[in-house]
Amino acid sequence: MPEHPPSTGVLEHLLTSGAPHCVREVSFAGAVGVEFHGGVKSGLCPAGYVVDGDTEEQVAATMETVAAWFDEQAVCRPIETQERTL
């Protein structure tokens, strides 16, 4: 499984629309230019997604789908300069 942002780096891109159909709620805490140091707490992530499904297995699979979509959309670059930190 890939490492999902926030990886250590500066958030350069976060898609705020077009999430998979299984997403029921979205919360954005990240902003372009904010520095992340890994997901220490759930509140320190660039985005949070609430997904649905009919069974526990379906929800788990749905979470993997959303995580893969997020990996394709979010862009973090390595930390090079002092910037805002979240």
Coordinates of N, CA, C and O in Angstrom, one line a residue:
M1 N 0.8 -1.2 0.0 CA 0.0 0.0 0.0 C 0.9 1.2 0.0 O 1.8 1.3 0.8
P2 N 0.6 2.2 -0.9 CA 1.4 3.4 -0.9 C 1.3 4.2 0.4 O 0.4 4.1 1.1
E3 N 2.3 5.1 0.6 CA 2.3 6.0 1.7 C 1.4 7.2 1.3 O 1.7 7.9 0.4
H4 N 0.3 7.4 2.1 CA -0.6 8.5 1.7 C -0.1 9.8 2.4 O 0.3 9.8 3.5
P5 N -0.2 10.9 1.6 CA 0.1 12.2 2.2 C -0.8 12.3 3.5 O -1.8 11.8 3.5
P6 N -0.4 13.0 4.5 CA 0.8 13.9 4.4 C 2.1 13.2 4.7 O 2.4 12.6 5.7
S7 N 2.9 13.1 3.6 CA 4.3 12.7 3.8 C 5.0 14.0 4.3 O 4.4 15.1 4.2
T8 N 6.2 13.8 4.7 CA 6.9 15.0 5.1 C 7.2 15.9 3.8 O 7.8 15.4 2.9
G9 N 6.7 17.1 3.8 CA 6.9 18.0 2.7 C 5.9 19.1 2.7 O 5.1 19.3 3.7
V10 N 5.9 19.9 1.7 CA 5.0 21.0 1.5 C 3.9 20.6 0.5 O 4.2 20.2 -0.6
L11 N 2.7 20.8 1.0 CA 1.5 20.5 0.1 C 1.5 21.5 -1.1 O 1.4 22.7 -0.9
E12 N 1.6 21.0 -2.3 CA 1.5 21.8 -3.5 C 0.2 21.7 -4.2 O -0.2 22.7 -4.9
H13 N -0.5 20.6 -4.1 CA -1.8 20.5 -4.8 C -2.7 19.6 -4.0 O -2.3 18.5 -3.5
L14 N -4.0 20.0 -3.8 CA -5.0 19.2 -3.2 C -6.3 19.4 -3.9 O -6.9 20.5 -3.9
L15 N -6.8 18.3 -4.6 CA -8.0 18.4 -5.4 C -9.2 18.5 -4.4 O -9.3 17.7 -3.5
T16 N -10.0 19.5 -4.6 CA -11.1 19.7 -3.6 C -12.5 19.3 -4.2 O -13.5 19.5 -3.6
S17 N -12.5 18.7 -5.4 CA -13.7 18.2 -6.0 C -13.4 16.9 -6.8 O -12.2 16.6 -7.0
G18 N -14.4 16.2 -7.2 CA -14.2 15.0 -8.0 C -13.9 13.7 -7.2 O -13.4 12.8 -7.8
A19 N -14.2 13.7 -5.9 CA -13.9 12.5 -5.1 C -14.8 11.4 -5.6 O -15.9 11.6 -6.2
P20 N -14.4 10.1 -5.4 CA -15.2 9.0 -5.8 C -16.6 9.0 -5.2 O -16.8 9.7 -4.1
H21 N -17.5 8.4 -5.8 CA -19.0 8.5 -5.5 C -19.3 8.0 -4.1 O -20.3 8.3 -3.5
C22 N -18.4 7.2 -3.5 CA -18.6 6.6 -2.2 C -18.3 7.6 -1.0 O -18.6 7.3 0.1
V23 N -17.7 8.8 -1.4 CA -17.4 9.8 -0.4 C -18.7 10.5 0.0 O -19.4 11.1 -0.9
R24 N -19.0 10.6 1.3 CA -20.2 11.3 1.8 C -19.9 12.6 2.4 O -20.8 13.5 2.4
E25 N -18.8 12.8 3.0 CA -18.4 14.0 3.7 C -16.9 14.2 3.4 O -16.1 13.3 3.4
V26 N -16.5 15.5 3.4 CA -15.1 15.8 3.2 C -14.8 17.0 4.1 O -15.6 17.9 4.3
S27 N -13.6 16.9 4.7 CA -13.1 18.0 5.5 C -11.7 18.4 5.1 O -10.8 17.5 5.0
F28 N -11.4 19.6 4.8 CA -10.1 20.0 4.3 C -9.4 20.8 5.4 O -9.9 21.9 5.9
A29 N -8.3 20.4 5.9 CA -7.5 21.1 6.9 C -6.2 21.6 6.2 O -5.5 22.5 6.8
G30 N -5.8 21.1 5.1 CA -4.6 21.5 4.4 C -4.8 22.6 3.5 O -5.9 22.8 3.0
A31 N -3.8 23.3 3.2 CA -3.8 24.4 2.2 C -2.4 24.4 1.5 O -1.4 24.0 2.1
V32 N -2.5 24.8 0.2 CA -1.3 24.8 -0.6 C -0.2 25.7 0.2 O -0.6 26.8 0.7
G33 N 1.0 25.2 0.3 CA 2.0 25.9 0.9 C 2.3 25.5 2.4 O 3.2 26.0 3.0
V34 N 1.4 24.7 2.9 CA 1.5 24.3 4.3 C 2.5 23.1 4.4 O 2.4 22.2 3.6
E35 N 3.3 23.1 5.4 CA 4.3 22.0 5.6 C 3.7 21.0 6.5 O 3.2 21.3 7.5
F36 N 3.9 19.7 6.1 CA 3.4 18.6 6.9 C 4.6 17.7 7.3 O 5.6 17.6 6.6
H37 N 4.5 17.1 8.5 CA 5.6 16.2 9.0 C 5.0 14.8 9.2 O 5.3 14.2 10.3
G38 N 4.2 14.3 8.3 CA 3.6 13.0 8.5 C 2.3 13.1 9.3 O 2.0 14.1 9.9
G39 N 1.5 12.1 9.2 CA 0.2 12.1 9.9 C 0.3 11.7 11.3 O 0.2 10.5 11.6
V40 N 0.6 12.6 12.2 CA 0.8 12.3 13.6 C -0.6 12.1 14.3 O -0.8 11.2 15.1
K41 N -1.5 12.9 14.0 CA -2.9 12.8 14.5 C -3.8 13.0 13.3 O -3.5 13.6 12.3
S42 N -5.1 12.6 13.5 CA -6.0 12.7 12.4 C -6.3 14.1 12.0 O -6.6 14.4 10.9
G43 N -6.2 15.0 13.0 CA -6.4 16.5 12.7 C -5.3 17.1 12.0 O -5.4 18.3 11.6
L44 N -4.2 16.4 11.8 CA -3.0 17.0 11.1 C -2.9 16.5 9.7 O -1.8 16.5 9.1
C45 N -4.0 16.1 9.1 CA -4.0 15.6 7.7 C -4.5 16.7 6.8 O -5.4 17.5 7.2
P46 N -4.1 16.7 5.5 CA -4.7 17.7 4.6 C -6.1 17.6 4.3 O -6.8 18.6 4.1
A47 N -6.7 16.4 4.4 CA -8.1 16.2 4.1 C -8.6 14.9 4.8 O -7.8 14.0 5.0
G48 N -9.9 14.9 5.1 CA -10.5 13.7 5.7 C -11.7 13.4 4.9 O -12.4 14.3 4.4
Y49 N -12.0 12.1 4.7 CA -13.1 11.7 3.9 C -13.9 10.6 4.7 O -13.4 9.7 5.3
V50 N -15.2 10.8 4.7 CA -16.2 9.9 5.2 C -16.8 9.1 4.1 O -17.3 9.7 3.1
V51 N -16.6 7.7 4.1 CA -17.1 6.9 3.0 C -18.3 6.0 3.5 O -18.5 5.9 4.7
D52 N -19.0 5.5 2.6 CA -20.1 4.6 3.0 C -19.9 3.2 2.3 O -19.1 3.0 1.4
G53 N -20.7 2.3 2.7 CA -20.7 0.9 2.2 C -21.8 0.1 3.0 O -22.1 0.5 4.1
D54 N -22.2 -1.0 2.4 CA -23.2 -1.8 3.0 C -22.6 -2.8 4.0 O -23.3 -3.3 4.9
T55 N -21.3 -3.2 3.9 CA -20.7 -4.1 4.8 C -19.4 -3.5 5.2 O -18.8 -2.6 4.6
E56 N -18.8 -4.1 6.3 CA -17.5 -3.7 6.8 C -16.4 -3.9 5.7 O -15.5 -3.1 5.5
E57 N -16.5 -5.0 4.9 CA -15.6 -5.3 3.9 C -15.7 -4.3 2.7 O -14.7 -3.9 2.2
Q58 N -16.9 -3.9 2.4 CA -17.1 -2.9 1.4 C -16.6 -1.6 1.8 O -16.0 -0.9 1.0
V59 N -16.8 -1.2 3.0 CA -16.2 0.1 3.5 C -14.7 0.0 3.5 O -14.0 1.0 3.0
A60 N -14.1 -1.1 3.9 CA -12.6 -1.2 3.8 C -12.1 -1.1 2.4 O -11.1 -0.4 2.1
A61 N -12.8 -1.7 1.4 CA -12.4 -1.6 0.0 C -12.6 -0.2 -0.5 O -11.7 0.3 -1.2
T62 N -13.7 0.4 -0.1 CA -13.9 1.8 -0.5 C -12.8 2.7 0.1 O -12.4 3.7 -0.6
M63 N -12.4 2.5 1.3 CA -11.3 3.3 1.9 C -10.1 3.2 1.0 O -9.3 4.2 0.8
E64 N -9.8 2.0 0.6 CA -8.6 1.8 -0.3 C -8.7 2.6 -1.6 O -7.8 3.2 -2.1
T65 N -9.9 2.6 -2.1 CA -10.2 3.3 -3.4 C -10.0 4.8 -3.2 O -9.3 5.5 -4.0
V66 N -10.5 5.3 -2.1 CA -10.4 6.8 -1.8 C -8.9 7.1 -1.5 O -8.4 8.1 -2.0
A67 N -8.2 6.2 -0.8 CA -6.8 6.5 -0.5 C -6.0 6.5 -1.8 O -5.1 7.3 -2.0
A68 N -6.2 5.6 -2.7 CA -5.5 5.5 -4.0 C -5.8 6.8 -4.8 O -4.9 7.4 -5.4
W69 N -7.1 7.2 -4.8 CA -7.5 8.4 -5.5 C -6.7 9.6 -4.9 O -6.2 10.5 -5.7
F70 N -6.7 9.7 -3.6 CA -6.0 10.8 -2.9 C -4.5 10.8 -3.3 O -4.0 11.9 -3.6
D71 N -3.9 9.6 -3.3 CA -2.5 9.5 -3.7 C -2.2 10.1 -5.1 O -1.2 10.7 -5.4
E72 N -3.2 9.9 -6.0 CA -3.0 10.4 -7.4 C -3.2 11.9 -7.5 O -2.7 12.5 -8.4
Q73 N -4.0 12.4 -6.5 CA -4.3 13.9 -6.6 C -3.5 14.8 -5.8 O -3.3 15.9 -6.2
A74 N -3.1 14.4 -4.6 CA -2.4 15.3 -3.7 C -0.9 15.3 -4.1 O -0.3 14.2 -4.4
V75 N -0.3 16.4 -4.0 CA 1.1 16.5 -4.4 C 1.8 17.2 -3.2 O 1.5 18.3 -2.9
C76 N 2.8 16.5 -2.7 CA 3.7 17.1 -1.7 C 5.1 17.2 -2.2 O 5.6 16.2 -2.9
R77 N 5.8 18.3 -2.0 CA 7.2 18.3 -2.5 C 8.1 18.3 -1.2 O 7.7 18.7 -0.1
P78 N 9.3 17.9 -1.4 CA 10.3 17.9 -0.2 C 10.4 19.3 0.4 O 10.3 20.3 -0.3
I79 N 10.7 19.3 1.7 CA 10.9 20.6 2.3 C 12.2 21.2 1.9 O 13.2 20.5 2.1
E80 N 12.2 22.4 1.4 CA 13.4 23.1 1.0 C 13.6 24.4 1.7 O 14.7 24.8 2.0
T81 N 12.5 25.1 2.1 CA 12.6 26.3 2.7 C 11.7 26.4 3.9 O 10.8 25.5 4.1
Q82 N 11.9 27.3 4.8 CA 11.0 27.5 5.9 C 9.6 28.0 5.5 O 9.6 29.1 4.8
E83 N 8.6 27.3 5.7 CA 7.2 27.7 5.3 C 6.3 27.5 6.5 O 6.6 27.0 7.5
R84 N 5.0 27.8 6.3 CA 4.0 27.6 7.3 C 3.9 26.1 7.6 O 4.0 25.3 6.8
T85 N 3.7 25.8 8.9 CA 3.6 24.4 9.3 C 2.2 24.1 9.9 O 1.7 24.9 10.6
L86 N 1.7 22.9 9.6 CA 0.5 22.4 10.2 C 0.8 21.1 10.9 O 1.5 20.3 10.5

